[in-house]
Tab-separated table of C-alpha atoms in Angstrom:
chain	number	residue	atom	x	y	z
A	289	MET	CA	117.551	138.178	128.909
A	290	LYS	CA	116.344	135.097	130.170
A	291	GLU	CA	115.972	131.804	127.659
A	292	PRO	CA	112.431	130.617	127.348
A	293	ALA	CA	111.316	127.413	129.302
A	294	SER	CA	110.235	125.570	125.948
A	295	SER	CA	113.815	126.012	124.528
A	296	LEU	CA	115.499	124.739	128.180
A	297	ILE	CA	112.947	121.948	127.850
A	298	ALA	CA	113.975	121.107	124.207
A	299	ARG	CA	117.593	121.356	125.137
A	300	ALA	CA	117.216	118.793	128.138
A	301	ARG	CA	115.590	116.448	125.699
A	302	GLY	CA	118.325	116.829	123.230
A	303	ARG	CA	121.027	116.171	125.753
A	304	LEU	CA	119.035	112.632	126.615
A	305	PRO	CA	120.300	109.523	125.019
A	306	GLY	CA	118.117	108.187	122.332
A	307	ALA	CA	118.155	104.493	123.070
A	308	LEU	CA	114.633	103.404	125.093
A	309	GLY	CA	116.609	101.001	127.053
A	310	THR	CA	119.179	103.686	128.149
A	311	ARG	CA	116.562	106.245	129.025
A	312	LEU	CA	114.458	103.723	131.006
A	313	LEU	CA	117.495	102.612	132.968
A	314	LEU	CA	118.518	106.418	133.577
A	315	PHE	CA	114.859	107.298	134.434
A	316	LEU	CA	114.383	104.227	137.076
A	317	GLY	CA	117.806	104.684	138.401
A	318	ALA	CA	117.105	108.166	139.204
A	319	ALA	CA	113.956	107.439	140.863
A	320	ILE	CA	115.184	104.604	142.835
A	321	VAL	CA	117.963	106.956	144.401
A	322	LEU	CA	115.422	109.472	145.043
A	323	THR	CA	113.085	107.133	146.778
A	324	ALA	CA	115.924	105.461	148.606
A	325	LEU	CA	117.201	109.035	149.606
A	326	LEU	CA	113.726	110.012	150.681
A	327	GLN	CA	113.019	106.587	152.551
A	328	GLY	CA	116.355	107.098	154.268
A	329	LEU	CA	115.376	110.355	155.535
A	330	LEU	CA	112.029	109.400	156.871
A	331	ALA	CA	113.579	106.399	158.085
A	332	TYR	CA	116.476	108.415	160.078
A	333	ARG	CA	113.786	110.861	161.218
A	334	ASN	CA	111.234	107.870	162.658
A	335	ALA	CA	114.455	106.242	164.502
A	336	LEU	CA	115.403	109.408	166.264
A	337	LEU	CA	111.843	109.851	167.314
A	338	GLN	CA	111.732	106.439	168.257
A	339	THR	CA	115.005	106.356	170.232
A	340	ASP	CA	113.737	109.476	172.103
A	341	THR	CA	110.416	107.906	172.818
A	342	LEU	CA	112.374	104.668	173.998
A	343	PHE	CA	114.804	106.572	176.101
A	344	ASP	CA	112.106	108.657	177.884
A	345	TYR	CA	109.868	105.435	178.840
A	346	GLN	CA	113.343	103.982	179.998
A	347	MET	CA	113.785	107.079	182.259
A	348	GLN	CA	109.911	106.789	183.575
A	349	GLN	CA	110.266	103.147	184.178
A	350	THR	CA	113.407	103.783	186.272
A	351	ALA	CA	112.119	106.852	188.120
A	352	PHE	CA	108.888	104.564	188.732
A	353	ALA	CA	111.094	101.628	190.152
A	354	LEU	CA	112.325	103.794	192.698
A	355	ARG	CA	109.030	104.806	194.260
A	356	ALA	CA	109.138	101.973	196.686
A	357	GLY	CA	112.156	103.611	198.473
A	358	LEU	CA	115.897	103.302	199.196
A	359	PRO	CA	117.828	100.909	201.309
A	360	VAL	CA	117.960	101.494	205.054
A	361	ASP	CA	121.531	102.401	204.811
A	362	ALA	CA	120.720	104.838	202.139
A	363	ARG	CA	118.363	106.974	204.288
A	364	GLY	CA	119.316	109.957	206.079
A	365	ARG	CA	122.681	110.497	204.646
A	366	PRO	CA	124.021	110.960	200.882
A	367	GLN	CA	124.910	107.718	199.053
A	368	GLY	CA	126.315	107.184	195.754
A	369	THR	CA	128.058	104.274	193.500
A	370	PRO	CA	131.952	103.903	193.947
A	371	PRO	CA	134.080	106.316	191.767
A	372	GLU	CA	135.151	103.395	189.524
A	373	ASP	CA	131.832	102.683	188.618
A	374	GLU	CA	130.522	106.272	187.981
A	375	ASN	CA	128.418	107.238	184.745
A	376	HIS	CA	127.755	111.122	184.296
A	377	GLU	CA	125.858	109.928	181.238
A	378	PHE	CA	123.019	108.490	183.241
A	379	ILE	CA	122.227	110.113	186.504
A	380	VAL	CA	119.770	109.351	189.007
A	381	GLN	CA	119.033	111.524	192.039
A	382	VAL	CA	116.717	111.422	195.174
A	383	TRP	CA	115.698	114.334	196.899
A	384	THR	CA	113.456	114.436	200.424
A	385	ASN	CA	110.574	117.100	200.377
A	386	GLU	CA	112.534	119.142	202.716
A	387	GLY	CA	115.147	119.386	199.681
A	388	LEU	CA	117.636	117.051	201.285
A	389	ARG	CA	119.567	114.977	198.403
A	390	ILE	CA	119.635	111.609	199.646
A	391	PHE	CA	120.960	109.676	196.773
A	392	GLU	CA	123.080	110.399	193.943
A	393	SER	CA	124.491	107.427	191.336
A	394	ALA	CA	127.517	109.539	190.703
A	395	LEU	CA	129.342	111.847	193.294
A	396	GLY	CA	129.774	115.349	192.073
A	397	ALA	CA	127.136	114.932	189.547
A	398	ALA	CA	124.587	116.972	191.217
A	399	LEU	CA	121.668	118.375	188.918
A	400	PRO	CA	119.716	121.383	190.196
A	401	GLN	CA	116.548	120.582	191.985
A	402	MET	CA	113.436	120.600	189.418
A	403	ALA	CA	110.199	121.961	190.666
A	404	VAL	CA	108.524	121.154	187.403
A	405	LEU	CA	107.608	117.358	187.355
A	406	GLY	CA	107.808	115.316	184.103
A	407	PHE	CA	110.431	115.996	181.606
A	408	ALA	CA	112.454	119.092	180.923
A	409	ASP	CA	115.753	119.946	179.271
A	410	VAL	CA	118.253	121.198	182.006
A	411	PRO	CA	121.668	122.969	180.911
A	412	ALA	CA	124.316	121.497	183.240
A	413	ARG	CA	128.117	120.417	183.510
A	414	GLY	CA	128.570	122.070	179.951
A	415	THR	CA	125.786	120.296	178.204
A	416	VAL	CA	122.124	119.560	178.267
A	417	TYR	CA	120.181	117.048	180.133
A	418	ARG	CA	117.125	115.319	179.541
A	419	VAL	CA	115.404	115.149	182.980
A	420	PHE	CA	112.452	113.520	184.633
A	421	SER	CA	111.199	114.395	187.922
A	422	LEU	CA	108.677	112.069	189.650
A	423	GLN	CA	107.523	113.274	193.481
A	424	THR	CA	106.186	110.510	195.867
A	425	ARG	CA	104.875	111.088	199.583
A	426	SER	CA	108.380	111.593	200.868
A	427	GLN	CA	110.864	112.155	198.312
A	428	VAL	CA	111.334	113.184	194.624
A	429	ILE	CA	112.942	111.238	192.258
A	430	GLN	CA	115.096	112.554	189.237
A	431	VAL	CA	116.304	110.689	186.215
A	432	ALA	CA	118.813	112.325	183.630
A	433	GLN	CA	120.313	111.584	180.643
A	434	ASP	CA	123.011	113.635	178.927
A	435	MET	CA	121.641	114.604	175.486
A	436	ARG	CA	124.937	114.103	173.552
A	437	VAL	CA	124.735	110.573	174.421
A	438	ARG	CA	121.214	110.193	173.564
A	439	ARG	CA	121.661	111.902	170.136
A	440	THR	CA	124.977	109.785	169.611
A	441	LEU	CA	122.732	106.530	170.142
A	442	ALA	CA	119.908	107.681	168.064
A	443	ARG	CA	122.081	108.457	165.086
A	444	ASP	CA	123.567	104.881	165.460
A	445	ALA	CA	120.034	103.389	165.535
A	446	ALA	CA	118.855	105.593	162.636
A	447	TRP	CA	122.322	104.660	160.675
A	448	GLN	CA	121.319	100.533	161.422
A	449	SER	CA	118.030	101.209	159.972
A	450	LEU	CA	119.283	102.656	156.542
A	451	LEU	CA	121.878	99.607	156.140
A	452	PRO	CA	118.981	97.388	154.545
A	453	ILE	CA	117.925	100.386	152.170
A	454	ALA	CA	121.467	101.008	151.426
A	455	MET	CA	121.946	96.976	150.583
A	456	LEU	CA	118.919	96.656	148.452
A	457	ALA	CA	119.004	99.629	146.426
A	458	PRO	CA	121.863	98.204	144.276
A	459	VAL	CA	119.744	94.993	144.089
A	460	LEU	CA	116.780	96.830	143.181
A	461	ALA	CA	118.944	98.652	140.434
A	462	LEU	CA	120.108	95.360	139.026
A	463	ALA	CA	116.750	94.014	139.025
A	464	VAL	CA	115.648	96.852	136.901
A	465	TRP	CA	118.357	96.832	134.778
A	466	TRP	CA	117.843	92.705	134.027
A	467	VAL	CA	113.872	93.626	133.626
A	468	VAL	CA	114.451	96.598	131.019
A	469	ARG	CA	116.935	94.484	129.282
A	470	SER	CA	114.933	91.372	128.834
A	471	SER	CA	111.781	93.367	128.119
A	472	LEU	CA	113.409	95.427	125.194
A	473	ALA	CA	115.382	91.968	124.057
A	474	PRO	CA	112.299	91.286	121.516
A	475	VAL	CA	112.397	94.861	120.280
A	476	GLN	CA	116.265	94.401	119.727
A	477	ARG	CA	115.610	91.160	117.713
A	478	VAL	CA	113.190	92.912	115.344
A	479	ARG	CA	116.219	95.588	114.927
A	480	ARG	CA	118.722	93.073	114.128
A	481	GLU	CA	116.151	91.121	111.770
A	482	LEU	CA	115.718	94.410	110.117
A	483	ALA	CA	119.303	95.631	109.784
A	484	THR	CA	120.531	92.215	108.137
A	485	ARG	CA	117.640	92.188	105.733
A	486	ARG	CA	118.329	92.473	101.997
A	487	PRO	CA	116.500	95.660	100.121
A	488	GLN	CA	113.954	93.342	98.431
A	489	ASP	CA	113.029	91.226	101.304
A	490	LEU	CA	109.615	92.833	102.343
A	491	ALA	CA	108.231	89.920	104.362
A	492	PRO	CA	106.169	90.801	107.652
A	493	VAL	CA	108.250	91.224	111.022
A	494	PRO	CA	107.261	88.510	113.479
A	495	ALA	CA	105.182	90.115	116.265
A	496	GLU	CA	105.880	87.052	118.730
A	497	GLY	CA	107.118	87.800	122.130
A	498	LEU	CA	106.826	91.701	121.617
A	499	PRO	CA	105.348	94.016	124.150
A	500	ASP	CA	101.892	95.030	123.861
A	501	GLU	CA	102.896	98.813	123.375
A	502	VAL	CA	105.136	97.685	120.482
A	503	ARG	CA	102.766	95.264	118.589
A	504	PRO	CA	100.794	98.440	117.142
A	505	LEU	CA	103.688	99.987	115.695
A	506	VAL	CA	104.764	96.518	114.184
A	507	ALA	CA	101.551	95.861	112.438
A	508	GLU	CA	101.887	99.179	111.063
A	509	LEU	CA	105.355	98.305	110.094
A	510	ASN	CA	104.161	95.292	108.351
A	511	ALA	CA	101.164	97.048	106.785
A	512	LEU	CA	103.735	99.453	105.161
A	513	LEU	CA	106.180	96.731	104.099
A	514	GLN	CA	102.788	95.069	102.366
A	515	ARG	CA	101.903	98.385	100.420
A	516	VAL	CA	105.485	98.743	99.494
A	517	GLY	CA	105.541	95.299	98.260
A	518	ARG	CA	102.218	95.501	96.159
A	519	ALA	CA	103.722	98.557	94.940
A	520	PHE	CA	106.843	97.188	94.247
A	521	GLU	CA	105.288	94.229	92.565
A	522	ALA	CA	103.251	96.630	90.441
A	523	GLN	CA	106.188	98.512	89.150
A	524	GLN	CA	107.876	95.462	88.436
A	525	HIS	CA	105.211	94.205	86.456
A	526	PHE	CA	104.927	97.489	84.599
A	527	VAL	CA	108.588	97.596	83.737
A	528	ALA	CA	108.548	94.161	82.383
A	529	ASP	CA	105.244	94.766	80.130
A	530	ALA	CA	106.576	98.219	79.114
A	531	ALA	CA	109.887	96.343	78.026
A	532	HIS	CA	107.779	93.939	76.220
A	533	GLU	CA	105.699	96.376	74.586
A	534	LEU	CA	108.495	98.530	73.324
A	535	ARG	CA	110.391	95.738	71.642
A	536	SER	CA	107.813	95.304	69.032
A	537	PRO	CA	107.699	99.063	67.834
A	538	LEU	CA	111.555	99.210	68.487
A	539	ALA	CA	111.968	96.105	66.034
A	540	ALA	CA	109.564	97.487	63.480
A	541	LEU	CA	111.603	101.016	63.458
A	542	LYS	CA	114.902	99.013	62.704
A	543	LEU	CA	112.994	97.042	59.950
A	544	GLN	CA	111.635	100.225	58.213
A	545	LEU	CA	115.116	101.865	58.651
A	546	VAL	CA	116.174	98.975	56.628
A	547	ALA	CA	113.532	98.924	54.042
A	548	LEU	CA	114.400	102.774	53.397
A	549	GLN	CA	118.225	101.857	53.185
A	550	ARG	CA	117.059	99.239	50.338
A	551	ALA	CA	114.420	101.427	48.660
A	552	PRO	CA	115.071	100.813	44.704
A	553	ASP	CA	113.519	104.021	43.513
A	554	ALA	CA	111.957	107.419	44.869
A	555	ALA	CA	108.590	106.127	45.327
A	556	ALA	CA	109.625	103.136	47.436
A	557	HIS	CA	111.993	105.565	49.313
A	558	ASP	CA	109.064	108.123	49.867
A	559	GLU	CA	106.729	105.387	51.240
A	560	ALA	CA	109.373	103.935	53.596
A	561	VAL	CA	109.976	107.247	54.925
A	562	GLN	CA	106.180	107.738	55.714
A	563	ARG	CA	106.237	104.107	57.308
A	564	LEU	CA	109.178	105.320	59.576
A	565	SER	CA	107.859	108.485	60.166
A	566	ALA	CA	104.369	106.726	61.284
A	567	GLY	CA	106.489	104.065	63.493
A	568	ILE	CA	108.322	106.890	65.153
A	569	ASP	CA	104.920	108.501	66.145
A	570	ARG	CA	103.402	105.110	67.380
A	571	ALA	CA	106.666	104.749	69.337
A	572	THR	CA	106.549	108.424	70.659
A	573	ARG	CA	102.751	107.948	71.509
A	574	LEU	CA	103.573	104.517	73.579
A	575	VAL	CA	106.164	106.052	75.618
A	576	GLU	CA	103.917	109.164	76.268
A	577	GLN	CA	101.255	106.853	77.590
A	578	LEU	CA	103.790	104.880	79.535
A	579	LEU	CA	105.160	107.994	81.320
A	580	THR	CA	101.865	109.020	82.020
A	581	LEU	CA	100.467	105.624	83.405
A	582	ALA	CA	103.569	105.540	85.709
A	583	ARG	CA	103.157	109.242	86.822
A	584	GLN	CA	99.683	108.681	87.719
A	585	GLU	CA	99.762	105.245	89.462
A	586	ALA	CA	102.799	106.727	91.110
A	587	GLN	CA	100.739	109.776	92.485
A	588	GLY	CA	97.506	107.487	93.257
A	589	THR	CA	100.043	105.050	95.349
A	590	ALA	CA	101.409	108.137	97.121
A	591	GLN	CA	97.894	109.578	98.142
A	592	GLY	CA	96.831	106.300	98.950
A	593	MET	CA	99.389	105.798	101.609
A	594	GLN	CA	98.961	109.259	102.747
A	595	GLY	CA	95.161	108.655	103.391
A	596	MET	CA	96.048	105.322	105.449
A	597	GLN	CA	98.462	107.112	107.747
A	598	GLY	CA	96.208	110.033	108.111
A	599	GLN	CA	99.022	112.490	106.950
A	600	HIS	CA	97.884	114.985	104.405
A	601	ASP	CA	99.614	118.005	103.553
A	602	ALA	CA	98.227	121.130	102.167
A	603	ALA	CA	98.024	119.954	98.687
A	604	THR	CA	96.076	116.756	99.041
A	605	ALA	CA	93.984	117.894	102.345
A	606	ALA	CA	91.792	119.881	100.114
A	607	PRO	CA	91.505	119.539	96.595
A	608	ALA	CA	90.023	122.045	94.758
A	609	ASP	CA	86.744	121.666	92.870
A	610	VAL	CA	87.016	121.317	88.906
A	611	ASP	CA	84.366	122.180	86.559
A	612	LEU	CA	84.210	118.943	84.482
A	613	ARG	CA	82.340	120.701	81.675
A	614	GLU	CA	84.803	123.490	81.177
A	615	VAL	CA	87.245	120.305	80.903
A	616	VAL	CA	85.156	118.201	78.474
A	617	GLU	CA	84.867	121.476	76.237
A	618	GLN	CA	88.626	122.131	76.018
A	619	ALA	CA	88.832	118.250	75.256
A	620	LEU	CA	86.456	118.722	72.482
A	621	ALA	CA	88.191	121.738	71.169
A	622	ASP	CA	91.752	120.284	71.190
A	623	GLN	CA	90.209	117.162	69.291
A	624	ALA	CA	87.999	118.838	66.908
A	625	VAL	CA	90.666	118.845	63.810
A	626	ALA	CA	91.536	114.983	64.528
A	627	ALA	CA	87.712	114.483	64.472
A	628	GLN	CA	87.123	116.102	61.401
A	629	GLN	CA	90.299	114.324	59.739
A	630	HIS	CA	88.818	111.022	60.431
A	631	GLY	CA	85.117	112.163	59.505
A	632	LEU	CA	83.302	111.610	63.160
A	633	ASP	CA	80.748	113.799	64.495
A	634	MET	CA	82.213	114.317	67.887
A	635	GLY	CA	80.335	116.851	70.310
A	636	LEU	CA	78.365	117.336	73.603
A	637	SER	CA	75.352	115.710	74.318
A	638	GLU	CA	73.689	116.695	77.588
A	639	PRO	CA	70.515	116.877	79.404
A	640	PRO	CA	69.313	120.592	79.867
A	641	GLN	CA	69.263	120.325	83.835
A	642	LEU	CA	73.072	119.631	83.921
A	643	ARG	CA	74.047	122.048	81.418
A	644	GLN	CA	75.279	124.627	84.193
A	645	SER	CA	78.073	122.791	85.678
A	646	PHE	CA	79.662	119.133	86.846
A	647	ALA	CA	82.065	120.076	89.620
A	648	VAL	CA	84.145	117.113	90.940
A	649	ALA	CA	86.867	117.646	93.559
A	650	GLY	CA	90.166	116.778	92.197
A	651	ASP	CA	93.310	117.685	89.958
A	652	ALA	CA	92.204	119.519	86.473
A	653	GLN	CA	95.172	118.317	84.617
A	654	ALA	CA	94.742	114.845	85.444
A	655	LEU	CA	91.101	115.144	84.685
A	656	GLN	CA	91.516	116.707	81.292
A	657	MET	CA	94.102	113.905	80.469
A	658	LEU	CA	91.338	111.189	81.481
A	659	VAL	CA	88.906	113.071	78.865
A	660	ARG	CA	91.431	113.704	76.237
A	661	ASN	CA	92.197	109.879	76.365
A	662	LEU	CA	88.802	108.845	76.019
A	663	LEU	CA	88.146	111.099	72.945
A	664	ASP	CA	91.347	110.282	71.655
A	665	ASN	CA	90.711	106.382	71.751
A	666	ALA	CA	87.425	107.204	70.025
A	667	ILE	CA	89.000	108.767	67.421
A	668	LYS	CA	91.316	105.902	66.808
A	669	TYR	CA	88.672	103.227	67.108
A	670	VAL	CA	85.344	104.378	65.737
A	671	PRO	CA	85.156	103.990	61.751
A	672	LYS	CA	84.958	106.880	59.411
A	673	GLY	CA	81.257	108.685	59.477
A	674	GLY	CA	80.437	107.347	63.057
A	675	ARG	CA	79.686	109.364	66.090
A	676	VAL	CA	80.862	110.332	69.288
A	677	ASP	CA	78.885	111.908	72.144
A	678	VAL	CA	79.982	113.457	75.666
A	679	GLY	CA	77.466	113.756	78.216
A	680	TRP	CA	76.618	113.579	82.037
A	681	ARG	CA	74.222	111.808	84.188
A	682	SER	CA	73.152	112.396	87.749
A	683	ASP	CA	70.735	109.818	89.563
A	684	ALA	CA	70.528	108.110	93.283
A	685	GLN	CA	73.546	105.810	92.161
A	686	GLY	CA	75.703	108.993	91.657
A	687	ARG	CA	77.080	111.118	88.954
A	688	ALA	CA	78.740	110.011	85.980
A	689	LEU	CA	80.795	111.395	82.799
A	690	VAL	CA	79.363	109.501	79.698
A	691	VAL	CA	81.220	108.946	76.339
A	692	GLU	CA	79.841	106.799	74.037
A	693	ASP	CA	80.238	106.224	69.966
A	694	SER	CA	78.582	104.189	67.387
A	695	GLY	CA	81.790	102.062	66.804
A	696	PRO	CA	81.747	98.121	66.881
A	697	GLY	CA	81.908	98.017	70.873
A	698	ILE	CA	83.892	95.727	73.046
A	699	ALA	CA	82.615	92.228	73.803
A	700	GLU	CA	80.835	91.880	77.432
A	701	GLY	CA	83.748	88.890	78.340
A	702	GLU	CA	86.589	91.155	77.006
A	703	ARG	CA	85.620	94.447	79.096
A	704	GLU	CA	87.344	93.561	82.329
A	705	GLN	CA	90.599	92.336	80.549
A	706	VAL	CA	90.972	95.739	78.221
A	707	LEU	CA	91.178	97.529	81.864
A	708	ARG	CA	94.577	95.974	82.372
A	709	ARG	CA	97.782	97.432	80.942
A	710	PHE	CA	98.903	96.468	77.211
A	711	VAL	CA	95.858	94.164	76.597
A	712	ARG	CA	94.167	94.536	73.217
A	713	GLY	CA	90.793	92.780	73.011
A	714	PRO	CA	90.113	90.903	69.694
A	715	SER	CA	86.901	92.815	69.158
A	716	ALA	CA	87.306	96.196	67.824
A	717	GLY	CA	86.328	98.458	70.512
A	718	PHE	CA	88.059	101.726	71.426
A	719	ALA	CA	89.928	102.758	74.369
A	720	GLY	CA	92.760	100.148	73.957
A	721	ALA	CA	91.105	97.311	72.470
A	722	ALA	CA	92.855	96.328	69.177
A	723	GLY	CA	90.180	95.599	66.106
A	724	SER	CA	89.348	95.742	62.772
A	725	ALA	CA	88.404	99.192	62.272
A	726	GLY	CA	91.740	99.806	60.264
A	727	PRO	CA	95.218	100.641	60.774
A	728	GLN	CA	94.569	103.440	62.795
A	729	SER	CA	93.169	101.043	65.651
A	730	GLN	CA	96.480	99.561	66.373
A	731	GLY	CA	96.774	101.163	69.762
A	732	SER	CA	98.894	100.313	72.949
A	733	GLY	CA	96.424	98.971	75.191
A	734	LEU	CA	97.255	101.840	77.768
A	735	GLY	CA	94.082	104.053	77.093
A	736	LEU	CA	91.655	102.816	79.528
A	737	ALA	CA	94.319	101.810	81.889
A	738	ILE	CA	95.397	105.388	82.351
A	739	VAL	CA	91.443	106.195	82.562
A	740	GLN	CA	90.755	103.747	85.384
A	741	THR	CA	93.977	105.035	87.089
A	742	ILE	CA	93.130	108.510	87.087
A	743	ALA	CA	89.300	107.446	87.975
A	744	GLN	CA	90.386	105.506	90.932
A	745	ARG	CA	92.543	108.530	92.091
A	746	HIS	CA	89.648	110.796	92.203
A	747	GLY	CA	87.364	108.551	93.750
A	748	ALA	CA	85.290	107.366	90.893
A	749	ARG	CA	84.816	104.100	88.920
A	750	LEU	CA	85.120	102.902	85.301
A	751	LEU	CA	82.045	100.933	83.918
A	752	LEU	CA	82.224	99.710	80.450
A	753	ASP	CA	78.657	98.916	78.496
A	754	ARG	CA	77.094	98.873	75.174
A	755	SER	CA	75.493	102.429	74.244
A	756	PRO	CA	71.900	102.055	74.468
A	757	THR	CA	71.629	105.010	71.667
A	758	LEU	CA	74.441	104.694	69.171
A	759	GLY	CA	74.875	101.119	69.541
A	760	GLY	CA	78.630	101.155	70.207
A	761	LEU	CA	80.701	101.281	73.687
A	762	ARG	CA	79.570	103.470	76.392
A	763	VAL	CA	82.447	104.500	78.982
A	764	GLN	CA	80.827	105.786	82.238
A	765	VAL	CA	82.946	107.523	84.994
A	766	ILE	CA	80.985	107.404	88.029
A	767	TRP	CA	81.525	109.388	91.197
A	768	PRO	CA	79.282	108.337	94.055
A	769	PRO	CA	76.780	110.890	95.362
A	770	VAL	CA	77.630	114.114	97.033
A	771	SER	CA	75.045	115.540	99.598
A	772	GLY	CA	74.796	119.166	99.186
A	773	ARG	CA	75.479	119.552	95.443
């Protein structure tokens, strides 16, 4: 069974060296060798053709030089050169028109008289002669050359033409090696610099002197390092803020434990137990919010980097549509008992035209967490007997989930600050701003930070303002308008 061509190509590629410089040298060296062989073959062939033409021309000129006739003493009887000067490689014969040979350059080297004028290959004396015959008024001149000698001379001339190629090929290979090595020197510099860097060193890689083909790669690497640096810095700030925020509840738990141990009577003991239980609940809630915020920020960063690089897997390429109305109804049902315990009127308030559905693309679990944080903070910060309404709006500016309450709200100058982690505004608005609404309003400052992170992950923005109907805080999660919905 024959192996498929694709697997053969893959195996051949797998045997190639991984270094770019080595690959270039191998391919260019192979190209130089093949080119030199081809050039040598063509030069050899051309040399043979040229020597044949030159020898034929020499034979013609020799015959033309004898057209004027022979010396007087040579006429009428055969004449020849002395035996010591005989040359059977190049023979000249002269015949009369009657067929009488009157001259030969070598005695006993007679060639058959040719009736065909011009060039012909004649076998004689155990070899083949190249013969040129020329007829004048009174005689026939024949000039012959041994083909073995001609081939030997032609090959010598061809090999002489190959010597420059053989000498220049190594020089060209060295030049190619130097060019490849010098061209890749900046790439090797970048490699050495990255290899010696410490893990926390995320400075941009210098692109000076790099080839134009490598500059885009270095630019993308620098962009990646910049994104990783921002994520690393944000993670450091998060860890520092989390450590700072966890210090206070842990210290409070320790004090409450001491108070429990020192309780003088049963009433004080029960009160210390209740405070310790409430402190544990607050610490648990803080840890849960920290984990939630860290998870949402990590997912948002991963999706953002995949979007920049254009690499989307099946999970992120096509997010499913989520009916936000169902999410809100479920969150209201989950928070109904807590709202009743705080004496709040919490429910849906929506226009008739939006009663059917409010669909957005995204993660249903994350959107449910967004709504739950808004409602949970509303329960925490709105005074007893207050009202919390959840609804929607849709206009030319986009579509929005709207949560508004009758609480004290947040001052306009503090609305940007409360979107940051662990920030509690001095006014008593909900969603992470600590106010004077009672003991239950002591939050961790993470509510709106989680909401904003989830909103940004779903392509929405967060807007805080005053509710025109209830007078408290209004939170709007706004998605841009989508055509066809």
